[in-house]
CSV table of C-alpha atoms in Angstrom, one decimal:
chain,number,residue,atom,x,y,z
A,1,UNK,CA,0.0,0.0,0.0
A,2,UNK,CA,0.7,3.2,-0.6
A,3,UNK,CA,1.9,4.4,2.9
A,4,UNK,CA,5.0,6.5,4.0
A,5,UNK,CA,6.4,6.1,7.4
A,6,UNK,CA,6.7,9.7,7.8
A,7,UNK,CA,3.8,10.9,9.8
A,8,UNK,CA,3.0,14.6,7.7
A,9,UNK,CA,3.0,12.8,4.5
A,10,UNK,CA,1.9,9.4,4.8
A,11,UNK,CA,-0.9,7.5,6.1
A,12,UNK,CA,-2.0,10.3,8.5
A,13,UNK,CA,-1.9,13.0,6.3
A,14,UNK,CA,-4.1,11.3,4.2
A,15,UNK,CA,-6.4,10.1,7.4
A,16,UNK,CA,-6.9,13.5,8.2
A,17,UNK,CA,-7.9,14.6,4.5
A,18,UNK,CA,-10.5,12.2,4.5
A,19,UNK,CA,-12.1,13.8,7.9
A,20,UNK,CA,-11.8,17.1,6.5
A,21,UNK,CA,-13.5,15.5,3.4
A,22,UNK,CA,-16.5,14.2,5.8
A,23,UNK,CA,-16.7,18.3,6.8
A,24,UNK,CA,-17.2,19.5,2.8
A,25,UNK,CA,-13.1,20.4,2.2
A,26,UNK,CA,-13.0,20.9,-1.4
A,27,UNK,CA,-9.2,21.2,-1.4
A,28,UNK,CA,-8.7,18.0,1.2
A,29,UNK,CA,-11.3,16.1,-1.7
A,30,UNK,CA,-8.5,17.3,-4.5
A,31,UNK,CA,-5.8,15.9,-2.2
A,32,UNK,CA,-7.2,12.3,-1.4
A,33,UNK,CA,-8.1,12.4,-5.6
A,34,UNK,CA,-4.3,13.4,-6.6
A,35,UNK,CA,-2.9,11.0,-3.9
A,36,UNK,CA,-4.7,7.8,-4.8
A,37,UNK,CA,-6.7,8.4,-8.0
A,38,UNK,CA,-3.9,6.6,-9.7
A,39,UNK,CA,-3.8,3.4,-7.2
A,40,UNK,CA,-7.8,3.4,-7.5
A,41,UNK,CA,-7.7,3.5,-11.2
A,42,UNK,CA,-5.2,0.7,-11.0
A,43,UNK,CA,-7.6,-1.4,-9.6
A,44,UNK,CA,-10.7,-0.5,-11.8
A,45,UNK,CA,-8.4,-1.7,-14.6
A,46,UNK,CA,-7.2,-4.7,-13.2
A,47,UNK,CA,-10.7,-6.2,-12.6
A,48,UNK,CA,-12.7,-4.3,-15.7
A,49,UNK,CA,-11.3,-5.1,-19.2
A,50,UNK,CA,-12.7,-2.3,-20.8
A,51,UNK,CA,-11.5,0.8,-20.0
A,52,UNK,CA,-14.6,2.9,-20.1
A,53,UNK,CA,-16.4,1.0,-17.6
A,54,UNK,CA,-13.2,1.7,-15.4
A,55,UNK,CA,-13.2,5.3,-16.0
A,56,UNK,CA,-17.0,5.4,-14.9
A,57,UNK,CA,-16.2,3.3,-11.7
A,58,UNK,CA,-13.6,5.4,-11.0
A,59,UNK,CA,-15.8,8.3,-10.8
A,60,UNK,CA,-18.3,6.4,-9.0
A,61,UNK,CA,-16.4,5.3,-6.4
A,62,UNK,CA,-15.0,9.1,-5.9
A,63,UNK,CA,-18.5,10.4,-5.3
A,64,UNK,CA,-19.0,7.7,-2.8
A,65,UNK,CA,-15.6,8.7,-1.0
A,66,UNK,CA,-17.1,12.5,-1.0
A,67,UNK,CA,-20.5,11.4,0.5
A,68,UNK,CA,-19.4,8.6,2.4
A,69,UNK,CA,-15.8,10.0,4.5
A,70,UNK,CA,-17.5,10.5,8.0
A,71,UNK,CA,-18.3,7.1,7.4
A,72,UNK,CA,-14.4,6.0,7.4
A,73,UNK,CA,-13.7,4.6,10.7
A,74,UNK,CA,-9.9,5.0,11.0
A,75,UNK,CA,-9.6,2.4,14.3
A,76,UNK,CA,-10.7,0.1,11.1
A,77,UNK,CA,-8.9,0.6,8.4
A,78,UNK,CA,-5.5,2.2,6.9
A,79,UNK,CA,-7.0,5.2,4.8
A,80,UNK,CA,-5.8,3.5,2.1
A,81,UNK,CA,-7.2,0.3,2.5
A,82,UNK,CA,-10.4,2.0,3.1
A,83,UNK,CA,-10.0,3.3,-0.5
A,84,UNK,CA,-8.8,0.3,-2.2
A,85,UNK,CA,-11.6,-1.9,-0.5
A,86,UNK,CA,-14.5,0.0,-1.8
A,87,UNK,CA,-12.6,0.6,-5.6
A,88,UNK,CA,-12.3,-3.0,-5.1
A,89,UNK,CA,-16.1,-3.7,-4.1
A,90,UNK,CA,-17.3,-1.0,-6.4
A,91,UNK,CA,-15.1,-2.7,-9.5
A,92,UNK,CA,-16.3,-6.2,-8.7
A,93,UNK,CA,-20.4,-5.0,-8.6
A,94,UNK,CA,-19.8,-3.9,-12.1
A,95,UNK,CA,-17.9,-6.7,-13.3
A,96,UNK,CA,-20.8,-9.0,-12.1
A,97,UNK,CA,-22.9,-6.9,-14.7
A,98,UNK,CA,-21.4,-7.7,-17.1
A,99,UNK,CA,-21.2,-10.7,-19.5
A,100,UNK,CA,-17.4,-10.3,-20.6
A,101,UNK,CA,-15.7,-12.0,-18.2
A,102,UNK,CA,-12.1,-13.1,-19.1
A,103,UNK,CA,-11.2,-16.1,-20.1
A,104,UNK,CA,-7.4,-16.4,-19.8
A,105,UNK,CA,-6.3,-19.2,-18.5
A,106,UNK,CA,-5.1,-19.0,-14.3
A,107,UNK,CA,-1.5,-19.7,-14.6
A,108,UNK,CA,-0.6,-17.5,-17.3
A,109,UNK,CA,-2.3,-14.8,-15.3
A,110,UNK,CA,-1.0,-14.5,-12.7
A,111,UNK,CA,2.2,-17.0,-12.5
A,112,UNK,CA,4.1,-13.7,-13.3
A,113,UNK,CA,3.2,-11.8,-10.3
A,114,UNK,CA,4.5,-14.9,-8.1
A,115,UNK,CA,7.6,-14.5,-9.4
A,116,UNK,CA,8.3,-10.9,-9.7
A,117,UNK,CA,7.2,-10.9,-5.4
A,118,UNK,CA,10.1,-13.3,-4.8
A,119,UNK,CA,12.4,-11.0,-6.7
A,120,UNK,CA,12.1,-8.3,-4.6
A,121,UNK,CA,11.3,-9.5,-1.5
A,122,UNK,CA,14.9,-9.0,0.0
A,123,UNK,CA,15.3,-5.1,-0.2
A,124,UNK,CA,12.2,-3.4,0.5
A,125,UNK,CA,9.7,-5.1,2.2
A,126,UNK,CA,6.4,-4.4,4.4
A,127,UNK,CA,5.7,-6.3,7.6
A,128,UNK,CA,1.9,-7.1,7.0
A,129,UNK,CA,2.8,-7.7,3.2
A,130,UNK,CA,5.4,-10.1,4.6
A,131,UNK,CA,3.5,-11.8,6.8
A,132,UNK,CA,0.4,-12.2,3.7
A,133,UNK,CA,3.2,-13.2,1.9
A,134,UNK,CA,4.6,-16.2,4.4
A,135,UNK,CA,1.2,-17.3,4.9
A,136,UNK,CA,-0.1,-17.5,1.0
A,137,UNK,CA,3.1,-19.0,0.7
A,138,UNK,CA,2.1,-22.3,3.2
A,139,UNK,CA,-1.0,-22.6,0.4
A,140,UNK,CA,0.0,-25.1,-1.7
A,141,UNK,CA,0.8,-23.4,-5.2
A,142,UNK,CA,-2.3,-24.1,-7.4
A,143,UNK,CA,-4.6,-22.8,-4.5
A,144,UNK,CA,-2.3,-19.5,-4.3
A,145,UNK,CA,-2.9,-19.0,-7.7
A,146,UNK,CA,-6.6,-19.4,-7.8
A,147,UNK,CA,-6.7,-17.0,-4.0
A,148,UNK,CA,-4.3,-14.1,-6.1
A,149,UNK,CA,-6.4,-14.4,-9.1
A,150,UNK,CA,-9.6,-14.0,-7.2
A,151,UNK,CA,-8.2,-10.9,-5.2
A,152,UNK,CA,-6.9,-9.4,-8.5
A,153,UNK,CA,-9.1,-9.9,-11.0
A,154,UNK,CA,-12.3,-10.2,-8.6
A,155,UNK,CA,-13.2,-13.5,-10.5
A,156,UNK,CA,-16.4,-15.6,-9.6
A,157,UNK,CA,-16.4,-19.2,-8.6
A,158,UNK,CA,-17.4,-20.1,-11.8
A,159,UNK,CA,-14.9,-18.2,-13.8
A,160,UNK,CA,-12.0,-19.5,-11.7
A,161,UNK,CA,-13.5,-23.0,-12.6
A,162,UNK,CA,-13.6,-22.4,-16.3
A,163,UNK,CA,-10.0,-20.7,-16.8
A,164,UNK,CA,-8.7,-23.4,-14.3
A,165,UNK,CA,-10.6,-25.8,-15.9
A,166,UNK,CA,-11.3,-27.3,-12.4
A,167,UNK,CA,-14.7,-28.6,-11.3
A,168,UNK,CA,-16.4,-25.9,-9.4
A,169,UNK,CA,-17.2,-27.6,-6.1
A,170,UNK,CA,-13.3,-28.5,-6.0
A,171,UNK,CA,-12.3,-24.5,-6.8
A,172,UNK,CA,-15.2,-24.0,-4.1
A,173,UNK,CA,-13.8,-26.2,-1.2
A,174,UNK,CA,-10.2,-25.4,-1.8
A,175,UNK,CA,-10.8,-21.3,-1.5
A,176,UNK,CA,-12.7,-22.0,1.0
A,177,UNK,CA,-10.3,-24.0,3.1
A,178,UNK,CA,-7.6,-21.6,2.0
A,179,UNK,CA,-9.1,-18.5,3.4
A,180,UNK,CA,-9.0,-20.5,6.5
A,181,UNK,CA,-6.0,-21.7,6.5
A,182,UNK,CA,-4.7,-17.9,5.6
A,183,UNK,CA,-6.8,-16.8,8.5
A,184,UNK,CA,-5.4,-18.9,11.0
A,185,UNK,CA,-2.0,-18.5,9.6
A,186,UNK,CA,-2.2,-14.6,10.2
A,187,UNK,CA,-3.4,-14.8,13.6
A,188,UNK,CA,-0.9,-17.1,14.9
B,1,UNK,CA,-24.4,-23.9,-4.8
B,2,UNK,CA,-24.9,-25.7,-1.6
B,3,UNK,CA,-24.3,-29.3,-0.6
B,4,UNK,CA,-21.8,-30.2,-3.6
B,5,UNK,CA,-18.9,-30.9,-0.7
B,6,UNK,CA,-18.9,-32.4,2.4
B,7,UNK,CA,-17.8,-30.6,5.5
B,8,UNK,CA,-18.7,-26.9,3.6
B,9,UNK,CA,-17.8,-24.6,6.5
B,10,UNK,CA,-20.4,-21.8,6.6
B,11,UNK,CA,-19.1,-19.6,9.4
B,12,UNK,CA,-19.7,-16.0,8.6
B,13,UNK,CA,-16.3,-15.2,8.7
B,14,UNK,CA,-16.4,-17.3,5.9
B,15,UNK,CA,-19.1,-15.7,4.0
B,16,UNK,CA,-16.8,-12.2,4.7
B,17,UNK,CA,-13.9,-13.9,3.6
B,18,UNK,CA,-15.4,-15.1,0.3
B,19,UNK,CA,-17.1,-11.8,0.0
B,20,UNK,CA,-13.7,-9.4,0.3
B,21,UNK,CA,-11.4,-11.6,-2.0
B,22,UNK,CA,-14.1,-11.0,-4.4
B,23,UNK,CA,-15.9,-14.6,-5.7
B,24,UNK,CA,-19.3,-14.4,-5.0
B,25,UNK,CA,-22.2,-14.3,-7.7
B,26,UNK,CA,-24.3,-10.7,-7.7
B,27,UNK,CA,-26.9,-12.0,-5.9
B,28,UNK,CA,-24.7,-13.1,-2.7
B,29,UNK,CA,-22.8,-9.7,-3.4
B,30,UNK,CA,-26.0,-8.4,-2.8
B,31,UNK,CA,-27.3,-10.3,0.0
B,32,UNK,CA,-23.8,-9.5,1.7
B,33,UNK,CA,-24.1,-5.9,1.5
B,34,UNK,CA,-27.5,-5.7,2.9
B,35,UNK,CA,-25.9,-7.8,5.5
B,36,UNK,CA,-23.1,-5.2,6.4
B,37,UNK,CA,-25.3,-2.6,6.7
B,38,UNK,CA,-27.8,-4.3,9.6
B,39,UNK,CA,-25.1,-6.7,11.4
B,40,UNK,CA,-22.3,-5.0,12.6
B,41,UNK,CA,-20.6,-8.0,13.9
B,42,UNK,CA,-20.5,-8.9,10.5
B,43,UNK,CA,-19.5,-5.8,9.1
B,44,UNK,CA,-16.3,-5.9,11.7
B,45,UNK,CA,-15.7,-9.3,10.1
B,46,UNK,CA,-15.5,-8.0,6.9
B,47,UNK,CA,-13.2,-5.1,7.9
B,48,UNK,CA,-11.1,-7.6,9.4
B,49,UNK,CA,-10.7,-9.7,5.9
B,50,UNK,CA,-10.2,-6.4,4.3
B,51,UNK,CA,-7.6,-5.8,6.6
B,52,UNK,CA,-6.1,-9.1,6.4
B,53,UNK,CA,-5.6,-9.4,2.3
B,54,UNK,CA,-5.4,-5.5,1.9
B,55,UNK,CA,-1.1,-5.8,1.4
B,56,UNK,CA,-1.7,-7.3,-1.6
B,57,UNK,CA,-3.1,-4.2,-3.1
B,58,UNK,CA,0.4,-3.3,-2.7
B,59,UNK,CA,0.9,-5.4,-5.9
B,60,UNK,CA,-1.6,-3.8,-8.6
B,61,UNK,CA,0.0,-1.3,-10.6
B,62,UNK,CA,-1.4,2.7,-10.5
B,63,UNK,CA,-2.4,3.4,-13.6
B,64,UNK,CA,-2.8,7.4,-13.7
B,65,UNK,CA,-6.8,8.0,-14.6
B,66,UNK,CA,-7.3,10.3,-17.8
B,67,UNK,CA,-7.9,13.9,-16.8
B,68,UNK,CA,-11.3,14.3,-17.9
B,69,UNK,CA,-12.2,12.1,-14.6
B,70,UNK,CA,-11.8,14.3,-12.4
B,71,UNK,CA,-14.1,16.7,-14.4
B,72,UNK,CA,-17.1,14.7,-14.2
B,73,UNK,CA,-16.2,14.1,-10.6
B,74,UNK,CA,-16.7,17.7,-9.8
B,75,UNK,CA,-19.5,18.3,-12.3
B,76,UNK,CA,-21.6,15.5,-10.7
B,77,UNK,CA,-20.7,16.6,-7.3
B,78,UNK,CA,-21.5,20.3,-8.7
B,79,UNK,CA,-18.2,21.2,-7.1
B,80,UNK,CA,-16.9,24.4,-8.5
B,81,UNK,CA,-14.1,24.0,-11.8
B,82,UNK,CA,-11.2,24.8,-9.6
B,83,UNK,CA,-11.5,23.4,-6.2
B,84,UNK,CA,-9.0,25.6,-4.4
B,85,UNK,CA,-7.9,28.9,-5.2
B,86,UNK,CA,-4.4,29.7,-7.1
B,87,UNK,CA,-2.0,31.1,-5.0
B,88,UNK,CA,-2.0,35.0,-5.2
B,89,UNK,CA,0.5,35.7,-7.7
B,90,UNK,CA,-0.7,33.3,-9.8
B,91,UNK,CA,-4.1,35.3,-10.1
B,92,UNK,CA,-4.6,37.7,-13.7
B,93,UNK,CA,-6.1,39.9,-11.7
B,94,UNK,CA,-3.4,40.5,-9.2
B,95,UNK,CA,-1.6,41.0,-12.2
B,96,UNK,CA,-3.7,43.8,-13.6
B,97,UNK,CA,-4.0,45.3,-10.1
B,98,UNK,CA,-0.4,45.6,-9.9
B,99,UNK,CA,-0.2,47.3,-13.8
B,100,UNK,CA,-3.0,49.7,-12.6
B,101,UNK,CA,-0.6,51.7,-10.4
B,102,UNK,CA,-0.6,50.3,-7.0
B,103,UNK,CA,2.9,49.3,-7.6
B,104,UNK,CA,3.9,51.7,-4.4
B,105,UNK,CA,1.7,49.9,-2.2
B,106,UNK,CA,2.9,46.2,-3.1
B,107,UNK,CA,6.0,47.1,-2.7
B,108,UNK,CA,6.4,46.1,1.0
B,109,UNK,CA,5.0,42.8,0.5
B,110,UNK,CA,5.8,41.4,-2.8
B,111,UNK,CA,9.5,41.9,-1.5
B,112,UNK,CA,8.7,39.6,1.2
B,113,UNK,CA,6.7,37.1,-0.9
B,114,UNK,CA,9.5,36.7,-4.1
B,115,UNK,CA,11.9,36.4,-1.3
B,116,UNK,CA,10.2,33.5,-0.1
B,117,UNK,CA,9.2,32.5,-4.0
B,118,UNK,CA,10.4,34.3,-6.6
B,119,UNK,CA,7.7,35.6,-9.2
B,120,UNK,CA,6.9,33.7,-12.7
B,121,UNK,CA,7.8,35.8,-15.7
B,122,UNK,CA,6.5,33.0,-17.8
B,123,UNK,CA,3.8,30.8,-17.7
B,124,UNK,CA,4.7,28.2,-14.3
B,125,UNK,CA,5.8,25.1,-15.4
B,126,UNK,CA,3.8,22.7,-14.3
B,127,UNK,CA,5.1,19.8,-12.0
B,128,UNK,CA,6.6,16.6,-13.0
B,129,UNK,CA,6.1,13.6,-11.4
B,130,UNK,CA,7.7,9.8,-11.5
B,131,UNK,CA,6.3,7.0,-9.8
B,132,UNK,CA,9.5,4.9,-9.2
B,133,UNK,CA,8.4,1.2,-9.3
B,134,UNK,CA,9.4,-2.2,-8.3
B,135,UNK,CA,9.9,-4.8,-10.9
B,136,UNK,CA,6.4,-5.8,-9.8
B,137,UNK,CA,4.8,-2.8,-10.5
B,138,UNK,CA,4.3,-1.8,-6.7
B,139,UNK,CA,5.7,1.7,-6.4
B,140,UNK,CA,8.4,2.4,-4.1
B,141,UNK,CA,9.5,6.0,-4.5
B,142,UNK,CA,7.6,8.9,-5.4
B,143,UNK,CA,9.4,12.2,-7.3
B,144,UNK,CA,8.2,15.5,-7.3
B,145,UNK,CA,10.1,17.6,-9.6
B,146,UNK,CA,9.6,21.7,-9.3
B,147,UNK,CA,11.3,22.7,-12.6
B,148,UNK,CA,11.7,26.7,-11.5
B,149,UNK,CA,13.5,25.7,-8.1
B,150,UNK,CA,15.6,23.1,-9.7
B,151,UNK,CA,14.6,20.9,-6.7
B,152,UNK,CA,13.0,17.0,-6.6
B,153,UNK,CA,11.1,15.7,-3.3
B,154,UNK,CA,12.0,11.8,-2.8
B,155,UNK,CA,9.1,10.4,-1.1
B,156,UNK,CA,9.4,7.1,0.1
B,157,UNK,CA,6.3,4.9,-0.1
B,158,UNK,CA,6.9,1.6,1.3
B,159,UNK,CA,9.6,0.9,4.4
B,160,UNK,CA,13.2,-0.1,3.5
B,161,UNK,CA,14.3,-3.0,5.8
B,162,UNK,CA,17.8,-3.2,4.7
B,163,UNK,CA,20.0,-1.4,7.2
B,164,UNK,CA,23.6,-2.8,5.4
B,165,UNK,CA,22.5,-0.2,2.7
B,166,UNK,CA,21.0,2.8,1.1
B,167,UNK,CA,19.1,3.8,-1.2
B,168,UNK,CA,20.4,5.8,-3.6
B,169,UNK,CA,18.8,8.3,-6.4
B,170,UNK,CA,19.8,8.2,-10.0
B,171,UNK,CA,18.8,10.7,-13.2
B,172,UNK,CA,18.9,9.1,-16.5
B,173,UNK,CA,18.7,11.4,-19.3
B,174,UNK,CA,17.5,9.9,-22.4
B,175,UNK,CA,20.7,8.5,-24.4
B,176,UNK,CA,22.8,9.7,-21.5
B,177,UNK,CA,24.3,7.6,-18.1
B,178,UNK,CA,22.9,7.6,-14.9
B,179,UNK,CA,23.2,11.0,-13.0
B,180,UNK,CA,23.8,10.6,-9.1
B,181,UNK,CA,21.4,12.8,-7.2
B,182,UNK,CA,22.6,11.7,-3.8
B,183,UNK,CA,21.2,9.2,-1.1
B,184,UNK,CA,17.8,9.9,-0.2
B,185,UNK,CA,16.1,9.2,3.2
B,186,UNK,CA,14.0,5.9,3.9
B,187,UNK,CA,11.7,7.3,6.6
B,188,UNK,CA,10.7,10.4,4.7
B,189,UNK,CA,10.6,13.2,2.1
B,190,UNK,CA,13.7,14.2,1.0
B,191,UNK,CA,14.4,17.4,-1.1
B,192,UNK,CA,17.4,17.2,-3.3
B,193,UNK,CA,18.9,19.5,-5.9
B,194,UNK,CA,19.2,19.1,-9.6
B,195,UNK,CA,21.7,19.8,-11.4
B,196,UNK,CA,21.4,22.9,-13.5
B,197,UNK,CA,23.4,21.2,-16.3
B,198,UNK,CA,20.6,18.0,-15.9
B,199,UNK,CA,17.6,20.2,-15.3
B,200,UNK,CA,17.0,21.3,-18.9
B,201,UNK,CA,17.0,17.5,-20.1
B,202,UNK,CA,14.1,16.5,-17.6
B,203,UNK,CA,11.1,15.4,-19.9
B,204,UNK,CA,9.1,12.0,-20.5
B,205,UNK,CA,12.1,10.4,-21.9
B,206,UNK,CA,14.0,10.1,-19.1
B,207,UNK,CA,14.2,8.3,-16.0
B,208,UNK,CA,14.5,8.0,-12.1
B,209,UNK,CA,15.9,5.3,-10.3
B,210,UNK,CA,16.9,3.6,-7.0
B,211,UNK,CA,19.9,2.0,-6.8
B,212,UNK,CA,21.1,-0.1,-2.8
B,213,UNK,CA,24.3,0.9,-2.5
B,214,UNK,CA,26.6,0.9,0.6
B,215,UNK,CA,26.3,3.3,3.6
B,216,UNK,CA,27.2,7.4,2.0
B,217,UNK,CA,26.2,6.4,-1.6
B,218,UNK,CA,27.8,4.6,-4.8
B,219,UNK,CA,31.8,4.6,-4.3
B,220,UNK,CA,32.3,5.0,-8.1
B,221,UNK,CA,29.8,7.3,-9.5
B,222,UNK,CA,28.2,4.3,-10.9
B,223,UNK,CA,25.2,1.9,-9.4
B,224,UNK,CA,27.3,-0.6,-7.8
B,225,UNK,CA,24.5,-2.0,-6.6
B,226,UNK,CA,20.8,-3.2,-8.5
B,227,UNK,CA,19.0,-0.7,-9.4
B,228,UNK,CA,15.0,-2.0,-7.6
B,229,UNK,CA,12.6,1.2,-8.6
B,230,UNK,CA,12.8,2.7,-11.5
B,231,UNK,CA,9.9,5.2,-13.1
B,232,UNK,CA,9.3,7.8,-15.9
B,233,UNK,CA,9.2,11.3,-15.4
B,234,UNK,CA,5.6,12.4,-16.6
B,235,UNK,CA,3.7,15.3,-16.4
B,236,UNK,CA,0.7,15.8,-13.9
């Protein structure tokens, strides 16, 4: 996530723009936009192939963050992750609208990311990311996938059963037992 | 949907779980949400799966949204066009003020203000940015770059956990080797100077980068260690 140690630029900064957003602050509304707009969009794309549909759920998940700030609830969540879970949630409602659903197949999608992570890893890391990391990494490899191409792409059950070309009460039971597993792994 | 395994654990923390990584049909998406809103031990379990996968948002790649966003943004919100106001000096009509013969009276001030910020003759550049990324697209540095002042703030956006080293800022002119532009700081902005000799071949062509070198910087003048972020210098 996008989130400097520094306290007058990072995470709090941006925490308290979203409660001057919840009072009607026009310029704080222009900062959360310049600071995250890009991340956000990132997301929209990610889980909407066409890019219109991003660029209207983009909009539509800035309106919400205009009405909805006194909502945010920062003993909750990170500012941040309060942004990318309802691009996320917004994204994913409009993907299940529509009937273009990709078809590419799991591994190809997102064997790539798996690797670049490991590349990395060593020089700049981020404890909670580590700790996701360690604990997707007890999942045994073809259940990883299917969990990183859910989060990513926001795929259905029965799209991660076509591209997997798995039977859908298998791809059902295993994410199921692997959100458990993850759960249990990052509360130990 | 139901009863195709054995042993199908239907916990709600479950149902959250299945609901934030993002699987569920429209109708349980709906059912869900109208759950959130009227349980609010549910809703906490939800927060706390959002909480729990949000690092890996750290991995999607920021893709900057096309301008005209933010237009219709403010048009639907019937927010005004500019939604805060330019600085003074920037302002035509403190322009024409000045022409009309109150020169005597600015005096006093504007020496103050250009001594703090010295006045545009020409149009103000507008910023550039670079998002300085990691080979998997998560960004790790952010530069600012005020053109005028000759000046670029480092901000760091993720921790660095590797106290044997540093990292340090290069400028790659298109066609050219890396420029060093110093260590910057891990644990916040940092405001280093350009060049004057580099400033003039900022554009999108070139490039910022990180390079982990040993405590004080690069020995050589060159990365001698790899170069981890690395971004384009774009406009705003």
């Amino acid at each position: 996530l996008i989130e400097a140690r520094d306290p007058s630029t990072g995470t709090e900064a941006l925490r308290d723009a979203l409660h001057a957003v919840a009072r009607g602050d026009r310029a704080a509304f222009e900062t959360v936009y310049s600071r995250t707009s890009a991340k956000l969009f990132g997301v929209c794309v990610r889980i909407l192939p066409k890019r219109s549909d991003a660029e209207e759920v983009l909009q539509e998940i800035y309106t919400t963050v205009w009405r909805k700030a006194a909502s945010y609830d920062a003993s909750l969540a990170s500012p941040v992750t309060w942004l990318v879970m309802i691009a996320r949630s917004k994204a994913i409602d409009r993907a299940r609208t529509d009937d273009s659903e990709r078809t590419a197949p799991i591994d190809a999608a997102v064997e790539v990311a798996d690797d670049a992570i490991a590349g990395v890893a060593a020089a700049v890391q981020d404890d909670e990311r580590r700790r996701l990391d360690a604990c997707l990494g007890e999942l045994e490899p073809e259940r990883r996938r299917l969990v990183r191409a859910a989060f990513f792409d926001g795929a259905t059950y029965e799209e991660l059963a076509r591209r997997s070309e798995t039977p859908l009460g298998t791809i059902k039971s295993w994410i199921r037992r692997s959100l458990l597993k993850l759960k249990a792994c990052l509360e130990r | 949907m139901s009863a195709t395994m054995p042993h199908e654990p239907f916990e709600s923390g479950d149902l959250a779980g299945e609901y934030v990584l993002g699987v569920l049909d429209a109708d349980e998406r709906r059912e869900v949400a109208a759950r959130i809103a009227r349980d609010f031990a549910f809703a906490r379990e939800v927060a706390a799966w959002e909480a729990r996968l949000a690092p890996l948002a750290a991995e999607i790649v920021p893709v900057p949204p096309p301008a005209y966003v933010w237009t219709r943004i403010r048009a639907e919100l019937g927010h005004a066009p500019r939604a805060t106001p330019e600085p003074l000096w920037q302002r035509l009509g403190f322009w024409r003020w000045l022409s009309a013969g109150a020169l005597a009276v600015a005096t006093a001030s504007l020496v103050t203000l250009f001594v703090q910020r010295p006045a545009p003759t020409a149009p103000v550049a507008p910023p550039l940015v670079a998002i300085m990324a990691l080979d998997n697209g998560a960004p790790a540095f952010v530069a600012t770059i005020d053109r005028e002042r000759g000046t670029m703030v480092v901000t760091p956006v993720t921790s660095w956990s590797d106290t044997a080293h540093v990292p340090e800022l290069w400028l790659i002119p298109p066609g050219d080797r890396a420029h060093s532009l110093g260590v910057v700081a891990t644990g916040k902005p940092m405001t280093v100077s350009i060049p004057p000799a580099l400033l003039g071949t900022l554009g999108a062509q070139a490039i910022v980068a990180i390079s982990v070198e040993p405590p004080g910087g690069s020995p050589t003048g060159q990365a001698t260690g790899p170069i981890i972020a690395k971004g384009n210098i774009s406009g705003i």
